[in-house]
Short mmCIF file of C-alpha atoms and ligand atoms in Angstrom, two decimals:
data_model
loop_
_atom_site.label_atom_id
_atom_site.label_comp_id
_atom_site.label_asym_id
_atom_site.label_seq_id
_atom_site.Cartn_x
_atom_site.Cartn_y
_atom_site.Cartn_z
CA MET A 27 -9.03 -87.88 26.84
CA ALA A 28 -7.86 -91.43 26.45
CA LEU A 29 -10.10 -94.44 25.95
CA GLU A 30 -8.52 -97.85 26.28
CA GLU A 31 -10.00 -101.27 26.18
CA ALA A 32 -6.87 -103.34 25.93
CA LYS A 33 -8.16 -106.36 27.81
CA PHE A 34 -10.23 -107.60 24.88
CA ARG A 35 -7.28 -109.13 23.10
CA GLN A 36 -9.12 -112.07 21.58
CA VAL A 37 -11.47 -109.97 19.53
CA THR A 38 -11.44 -107.21 16.99
CA ILE A 39 -13.34 -104.15 18.16
CA ASP A 40 -15.37 -102.56 15.40
CA ALA A 41 -17.04 -99.91 17.52
CA VAL A 42 -17.19 -98.51 21.02
CA HIS A 43 -20.57 -97.36 22.26
CA LEU A 44 -20.53 -94.51 24.74
CA ASP A 45 -23.20 -92.75 26.77
CA LEU A 46 -22.40 -89.05 27.06
CA GLY A 47 -24.24 -86.59 29.26
CA PRO A 48 -24.13 -82.83 28.71
CA LEU A 49 -22.88 -82.43 32.29
CA SER A 50 -19.90 -84.74 31.78
CA GLY A 51 -17.73 -81.79 30.84
CA VAL A 52 -16.91 -83.46 27.54
CA VAL A 53 -18.16 -82.30 24.16
CA ALA A 54 -19.10 -85.00 21.62
CA GLU A 55 -17.26 -83.43 18.66
CA ALA A 56 -14.07 -83.01 20.67
CA LEU A 57 -14.32 -86.59 21.85
CA LEU A 58 -14.85 -87.97 18.34
CA PHE A 59 -11.87 -86.01 17.11
CA SER A 60 -9.53 -87.09 19.90
CA TYR A 61 -10.77 -90.67 19.72
CA GLN A 62 -9.25 -91.16 16.26
CA ILE A 63 -5.93 -89.78 17.44
CA ALA A 64 -5.95 -91.77 20.66
CA CYS A 65 -6.67 -95.01 18.79
CA ASN A 66 -3.88 -94.71 16.23
CA GLY A 67 -1.34 -97.46 16.74
CA THR A 68 -3.57 -99.38 19.17
CA PRO A 69 -5.84 -102.40 18.67
CA LEU A 70 -8.67 -99.89 18.43
CA GLU A 71 -7.28 -98.24 15.31
CA GLY A 72 -9.99 -98.03 12.65
CA SER A 73 -12.84 -98.56 15.12
CA ARG A 74 -15.81 -96.25 15.39
CA LEU A 75 -16.96 -94.33 18.44
CA VAL A 76 -20.74 -94.33 18.66
CA ILE A 77 -21.98 -91.66 21.04
CA ARG A 78 -25.45 -91.67 22.53
CA GLU A 79 -26.25 -88.33 24.09
CA VAL A 80 -28.04 -88.76 27.40
CA PRO A 81 -30.51 -86.04 28.36
CA ILE A 82 -30.33 -84.36 31.76
CA GLU A 83 -32.74 -85.92 34.21
CA VAL A 84 -33.32 -84.33 37.61
CA TYR A 85 -35.40 -85.21 40.64
CA CYS A 86 -38.16 -82.72 41.35
CA PRO A 87 -38.77 -82.52 45.10
CA ALA A 88 -42.28 -81.12 44.54
CA CYS A 89 -43.53 -83.56 41.90
CA LYS A 90 -41.55 -86.30 43.68
CA THR A 91 -40.53 -87.74 40.36
CA ARG A 92 -37.81 -87.62 37.74
CA LYS A 93 -38.03 -84.94 35.09
CA THR A 94 -36.07 -84.43 31.90
CA LEU A 95 -34.68 -80.94 31.48
CA THR A 96 -35.00 -79.21 28.16
CA SER A 97 -32.07 -76.89 28.80
CA MET A 98 -28.87 -77.24 30.79
CA GLN A 99 -29.19 -73.55 31.55
CA TRP A 100 -32.40 -73.86 33.52
CA PHE A 101 -32.37 -76.29 36.45
CA TYR A 102 -36.01 -75.94 37.36
CA CYS A 103 -38.76 -78.54 37.04
CA PRO A 104 -40.38 -78.18 33.59
CA THR A 105 -43.75 -79.04 35.12
CA CYS A 106 -43.98 -77.08 38.36
CA GLY A 107 -41.03 -74.68 38.18
CA VAL A 108 -39.48 -75.70 41.49
CA PRO A 109 -35.63 -75.62 41.68
CA ALA A 110 -34.34 -79.08 40.87
CA SER A 111 -30.61 -79.42 41.29
CA GLU A 112 -30.43 -83.13 42.12
CA VAL A 113 -29.01 -84.60 38.93
CA ILE A 114 -29.88 -88.24 38.22
CA HIS A 115 -28.65 -88.50 34.64
CA GLY A 116 -26.56 -86.20 32.51
CA LYS A 117 -23.06 -86.66 33.96
CA GLU A 118 -22.42 -89.92 32.09
CA LEU A 119 -19.16 -90.62 30.38
CA MET A 120 -19.63 -94.34 30.19
CA ILE A 121 -18.74 -97.10 27.78
CA THR A 122 -21.91 -99.15 27.36
CA GLY A 123 -21.00 -101.63 24.65
CA LEU A 124 -18.40 -102.94 22.26
CA GLU A 125 -19.08 -104.23 18.76
CA VAL A 126 -16.66 -107.10 18.40
CA ARG A 127 -15.73 -109.91 16.03
CA ASP A 128 -14.04 -113.06 17.27
CA GLU A 129 -10.82 -113.72 15.44
CA ARG A 130 -9.16 -116.81 16.84
CA ARG A 131 -10.75 -118.38 19.87
CA THR A 132 -14.21 -119.06 18.57
CA THR A 133 -14.94 -121.39 21.48
CA LEU A 134 -14.18 -118.73 24.09
CA ALA A 135 -17.28 -117.42 25.78
CA GLY A 136 -16.98 -113.71 25.28
CA SER A 137 -19.61 -112.18 27.48
CA ALA A 138 -18.58 -111.29 31.01
CA MET B 24 -12.94 -118.75 11.67
CA ASN B 25 -15.90 -116.95 13.08
CA ALA B 26 -16.20 -113.28 12.20
CA GLU B 27 -19.80 -112.66 13.22
CA PRO B 28 -20.08 -109.17 14.65
CA ARG B 29 -21.81 -109.04 18.03
CA LEU B 30 -22.38 -106.50 20.73
CA LEU B 31 -20.73 -106.99 24.08
CA GLU B 32 -22.54 -105.11 26.79
CA VAL B 33 -20.26 -103.39 29.24
CA ARG B 34 -20.73 -100.61 31.75
CA LYS B 35 -17.47 -98.89 32.27
CA ASN B 36 -17.21 -95.38 33.57
CA VAL B 37 -14.40 -93.74 31.66
CA LEU B 38 -13.46 -91.66 34.70
CA LYS B 39 -13.79 -94.53 37.17
CA GLN B 40 -10.10 -94.59 37.99
CA ASN B 41 -10.09 -90.90 38.86
CA ASP B 42 -13.27 -91.26 40.93
CA GLN B 43 -11.76 -94.14 42.88
CA ILE B 44 -8.60 -92.21 43.73
CA ALA B 45 -10.73 -89.18 44.65
CA ARG B 46 -12.76 -91.33 47.04
CA VAL B 47 -9.60 -92.59 48.74
CA LEU B 48 -8.34 -89.01 49.04
CA ARG B 49 -11.64 -87.82 50.51
CA ASP B 50 -11.55 -90.56 53.17
CA ARG B 51 -7.97 -89.73 53.96
CA PHE B 52 -8.76 -86.00 54.32
CA ARG B 53 -11.65 -86.79 56.63
CA ASN B 54 -9.51 -89.10 58.77
CA ASP B 55 -6.85 -86.41 59.01
CA GLY B 56 -9.36 -83.66 59.76
CA ILE B 57 -8.38 -81.63 56.69
CA PHE B 58 -11.07 -79.54 55.03
CA VAL B 59 -10.24 -79.30 51.35
CA VAL B 60 -11.34 -76.45 49.10
CA SER B 61 -10.63 -76.45 45.37
CA LEU B 62 -10.77 -73.43 43.06
CA VAL B 63 -11.59 -73.32 39.38
CA SER B 64 -11.90 -70.32 37.06
CA SER B 65 -10.92 -68.93 33.70
CA PRO B 66 -7.35 -67.65 33.42
CA GLY B 67 -7.11 -64.17 34.88
CA ALA B 68 -10.20 -64.35 37.11
CA GLY B 69 -8.10 -63.50 40.15
CA LYS B 70 -7.89 -66.97 41.66
CA THR B 71 -4.35 -66.55 42.91
CA ALA B 72 -4.96 -63.11 44.46
CA PHE B 73 -8.07 -64.46 46.22
CA LEU B 74 -6.26 -67.55 47.45
CA GLU B 75 -3.30 -65.51 48.70
CA LYS B 76 -5.70 -63.54 50.90
CA MET B 77 -7.48 -66.67 52.12
CA LEU B 78 -4.18 -68.24 53.14
CA THR B 79 -2.94 -65.05 54.78
CA PHE B 80 -6.07 -64.62 56.90
CA LEU B 81 -6.61 -68.26 57.79
CA ARG B 82 -2.97 -68.79 58.69
CA CYS B 83 -3.39 -66.68 61.85
CA LYS B 84 -5.66 -69.28 63.44
CA TYR B 85 -5.43 -72.44 61.36
CA ARG B 86 -2.89 -74.71 59.77
CA VAL B 87 -3.26 -74.14 56.04
CA ALA B 88 -1.48 -75.16 52.84
CA ALA B 89 -2.09 -74.96 49.11
CA LEU B 90 -1.48 -77.06 46.04
CA VAL B 91 -1.34 -75.11 42.80
CA GLY B 92 -1.88 -76.66 39.39
CA ASP B 93 -0.24 -74.82 36.54
CA LEU B 94 0.66 -75.59 32.97
CA ALA B 95 4.32 -74.73 33.18
CA THR B 96 5.30 -71.70 35.19
CA GLU B 97 5.77 -71.42 38.92
CA ASN B 98 4.58 -67.83 39.19
CA ASP B 99 1.42 -68.68 41.11
CA ALA B 100 3.25 -70.74 43.69
CA VAL B 101 5.83 -68.01 44.21
CA ARG B 102 3.06 -65.48 44.66
CA LEU B 103 1.15 -67.66 47.09
CA ALA B 104 4.29 -68.31 49.11
CA ARG B 105 4.11 -64.65 50.15
CA SER B 106 1.26 -65.69 52.42
CA LEU B 107 3.90 -67.72 54.34
CA ALA B 108 1.71 -70.82 54.08
CA PRO B 109 3.28 -73.99 52.66
CA VAL B 110 2.63 -74.08 48.91
CA ARG B 111 3.40 -76.79 46.42
CA GLN B 112 3.21 -76.54 42.67
CA ILE B 113 1.83 -79.29 40.45
CA ASN B 114 3.06 -78.86 36.90
CA THR B 115 0.43 -80.37 34.65
CA GLY B 116 2.55 -80.09 31.51
CA THR B 117 0.13 -80.00 28.61
CA LEU B 118 -2.83 -81.19 30.65
CA CYS B 119 -5.44 -78.45 31.11
CA HIS B 120 -6.81 -79.74 34.44
CA LEU B 121 -5.79 -81.48 37.65
CA GLU B 122 -6.62 -85.14 38.28
CA ALA B 123 -6.96 -86.91 41.62
CA ALA B 124 -3.81 -88.95 41.01
CA MET B 125 -1.78 -85.73 40.64
CA VAL B 126 -3.10 -84.47 43.97
CA GLU B 127 -2.29 -87.80 45.58
CA ARG B 128 1.24 -87.76 44.20
CA ALA B 129 1.82 -84.17 45.30
CA LEU B 130 0.66 -84.95 48.84
CA ASN B 131 2.79 -88.06 49.17
CA GLY B 132 6.24 -86.98 50.11
CA TRP B 133 5.16 -83.50 51.17
CA GLU B 134 6.00 -83.26 54.84
CA ILE B 135 3.77 -80.47 56.05
CA GLY B 136 2.40 -82.01 59.25
CA PRO B 137 -1.25 -81.81 60.32
CA LEU B 138 -3.50 -79.37 58.50
CA ASP B 139 -6.90 -77.79 59.06
CA PHE B 140 -7.41 -76.48 55.52
CA LEU B 141 -5.91 -77.48 52.21
CA PHE B 142 -6.60 -75.40 49.10
CA ILE B 143 -6.21 -76.81 45.61
CA GLU B 144 -5.97 -74.26 42.83
CA ASN B 145 -6.88 -75.88 39.53
CA VAL B 146 -5.50 -74.88 36.13
CA GLY B 147 -7.27 -71.83 34.67
CA ASN B 148 -9.99 -73.51 32.59
CA LEU B 149 -13.77 -73.68 32.89
CA VAL B 150 -14.28 -76.87 30.88
CA CYS B 151 -12.07 -79.85 31.69
CA PRO B 152 -11.77 -79.50 35.51
CA SER B 153 -15.51 -80.11 35.86
CA SER B 154 -15.14 -83.83 35.06
CA TYR B 155 -12.46 -84.57 37.65
CA ASP B 156 -13.26 -85.11 41.30
CA LEU B 157 -10.20 -84.23 43.38
CA GLY B 158 -11.56 -85.46 46.70
CA GLU B 159 -12.30 -81.90 47.80
CA ASN B 160 -15.06 -81.00 50.28
CA LEU B 161 -15.95 -77.75 48.59
CA ARG B 162 -15.45 -76.64 45.02
CA LEU B 163 -15.39 -72.91 44.30
CA VAL B 164 -15.90 -71.46 40.87
CA LEU B 165 -14.52 -67.93 40.57
CA LEU B 166 -15.45 -65.37 37.97
CA SER B 167 -14.52 -61.74 37.78
CA VAL B 168 -16.83 -58.82 37.10
CA THR B 169 -15.03 -58.29 33.79
CA GLU B 170 -16.03 -61.68 32.37
CA GLY B 171 -19.64 -60.98 31.48
CA GLU B 172 -22.88 -61.90 33.22
CA ASP B 173 -23.65 -64.78 30.83
CA LYS B 174 -20.62 -66.87 31.82
CA PRO B 175 -22.70 -69.36 33.87
CA LEU B 176 -24.96 -69.95 30.85
CA LYS B 177 -21.92 -70.59 28.66
CA TYR B 178 -20.33 -73.00 31.14
CA PRO B 179 -23.24 -74.59 33.02
CA THR B 180 -21.33 -77.81 33.63
CA ILE B 181 -18.60 -76.28 35.77
CA PHE B 182 -21.20 -74.36 37.78
CA ASN B 183 -23.15 -77.56 38.23
CA SER B 184 -20.08 -79.36 39.53
CA ALA B 185 -19.19 -76.56 41.98
CA ASP B 186 -20.65 -75.71 45.39
CA VAL B 187 -19.92 -72.01 45.72
CA ALA B 188 -19.56 -69.14 43.25
CA ILE B 189 -17.14 -66.31 44.07
CA ILE B 190 -17.51 -63.08 42.11
CA THR B 191 -14.07 -61.47 42.15
CA LYS B 192 -12.75 -57.95 41.50
CA ILE B 193 -15.99 -56.44 42.76
CA ASP B 194 -14.03 -53.17 43.27
CA LEU B 195 -14.11 -52.84 39.46
CA ALA B 196 -17.88 -53.38 39.22
CA ARG B 197 -18.73 -49.73 38.62
CA ALA B 198 -16.04 -49.16 36.04
CA VAL B 199 -17.16 -52.10 33.90
CA GLU B 200 -20.91 -51.51 34.50
CA PHE B 201 -21.22 -54.94 36.05
CA ASP B 202 -24.79 -56.24 36.48
CA GLU B 203 -24.51 -58.17 39.75
CA ALA B 204 -28.20 -59.11 39.94
CA GLY B 205 -28.05 -60.41 36.38
CA LEU B 206 -25.04 -62.59 37.08
CA ARG B 207 -26.55 -63.95 40.29
CA ALA B 208 -29.78 -64.80 38.43
CA ASN B 209 -27.79 -66.71 35.80
CA ILE B 210 -25.92 -68.61 38.51
CA GLN B 211 -29.24 -69.57 40.12
CA ALA B 212 -30.59 -70.69 36.73
CA VAL B 213 -27.85 -73.28 36.24
CA ARG B 214 -27.41 -74.17 39.90
CA PRO B 215 -30.43 -73.30 42.07
CA GLY B 216 -29.47 -72.60 45.68
CA MET B 217 -25.78 -72.11 44.94
CA HIS B 218 -23.98 -69.98 47.54
CA CYS B 219 -22.59 -66.87 45.97
CA TYR B 220 -20.17 -64.28 47.38
CA SER B 221 -18.91 -61.03 45.90
CA VAL B 222 -15.36 -60.18 46.93
CA SER B 223 -12.38 -57.99 46.22
CA ALA B 224 -8.92 -59.28 47.03
CA LYS B 225 -7.72 -55.71 46.58
CA THR B 226 -9.97 -54.00 49.14
CA ASN B 227 -10.72 -57.17 51.18
CA PHE B 228 -14.43 -56.59 50.57
CA GLY B 229 -16.47 -59.72 51.32
CA LEU B 230 -13.52 -61.89 52.30
CA GLN B 231 -14.57 -62.24 55.94
CA GLU B 232 -17.90 -63.76 54.90
CA VAL B 233 -16.17 -66.34 52.74
CA LEU B 234 -13.71 -67.20 55.51
CA GLN B 235 -16.57 -67.59 57.96
CA PHE B 236 -18.32 -69.88 55.48
CA PHE B 237 -15.23 -72.12 55.26
CA VAL B 238 -14.87 -72.21 59.03
CA ASP B 239 -18.56 -73.05 59.49
CA ARG B 240 -18.44 -75.78 56.88
CA ARG B 241 -15.36 -77.24 58.46
CA SER B 242 -17.05 -77.38 61.85
CA GLU B 243 -19.93 -79.37 60.31
CA PHE B 244 -17.37 -81.71 58.91
CA PRO B 245 -17.50 -85.05 60.74
CA GLN B 246 -14.56 -84.82 63.13
CA LEU B 247 -12.86 -87.90 64.36
CA ASP B 248 -11.31 -88.34 67.75
CA PRO B 249 -7.92 -86.58 67.34
CA ALA B 250 -6.18 -89.71 68.70
CA LEU B 251 -7.48 -91.63 65.69
CA ARG B 252 -6.01 -89.24 63.17
CA SER B 253 -3.66 -91.08 60.92
CA GLY B 254 -1.14 -88.27 61.17
CA LEU B 255 -0.46 -89.08 64.83
ZN1 ZN C 14 -41.97 -80.47 39.65
#
């Protein structure tokens, strides 16, 4: 699992914020461990990986609304019990933010 | 020198590159009229034996081929070649799963002519393959009767990413006191409505139903005018 953000050359990255869903197929501890290794020798060396775990949200066809599941082993609406396999959230493996410090080009507008 | 820390908001899917390649592959398969079935399982679940039978039976009426992902050896490809269908090995090296780019690379430069079905056998692993779209139309997760009925509860993510569950080695069910109803209930818990077939590659039990399912799914597949196929 490799995470690169090499295009932000003008800044120092202190931390990478990541949304992680239980259905991403990636386990947080494994990711944290491999992150350190993957960052060694790159501009990201010494940065932190901040993981926000996203709960599984499904669409319930009976309630006609989104519901948060309490277990990834039970894909049924927690309110009405109807099968709910349409996943809206929970597959995320998404970088959501970077904590940065400008080093040289202080006049450069950083936000995209 | 300004060293004020600040937060840059970005939204970057880590697997975006794989998803993009997978989308291109899926479009290409549709244009070429190829129905693509991928297989995932633990090591030793009987994926290769099952696939060998699928290729052997389908080959009588359809143009079929298989890509096989493996860590290092070529045993699976050699075994599948007995079906007389074209088989190509993808050595993943140390990588425990296939990625769309590897499928793309294996297909480029493989002169097999037009196909009706392409099978992609993933590396034996129930964790990592779930994150990687390969552009397939149908993803099968295989598990054998010897693996325990709680496997879907232990690996809900792979079941959630798959379309069909295949219970293999059903000929051994009695000997290992396999609880088929229990396993099917667990599959439905993590993936309500999932199609589930029990098969034996040894006795051929249940294989016809699976073949019929593939053929039916392929016929629902949006078919283009053959003249527009990019292969012609
Ligand atoms: Zn409901």
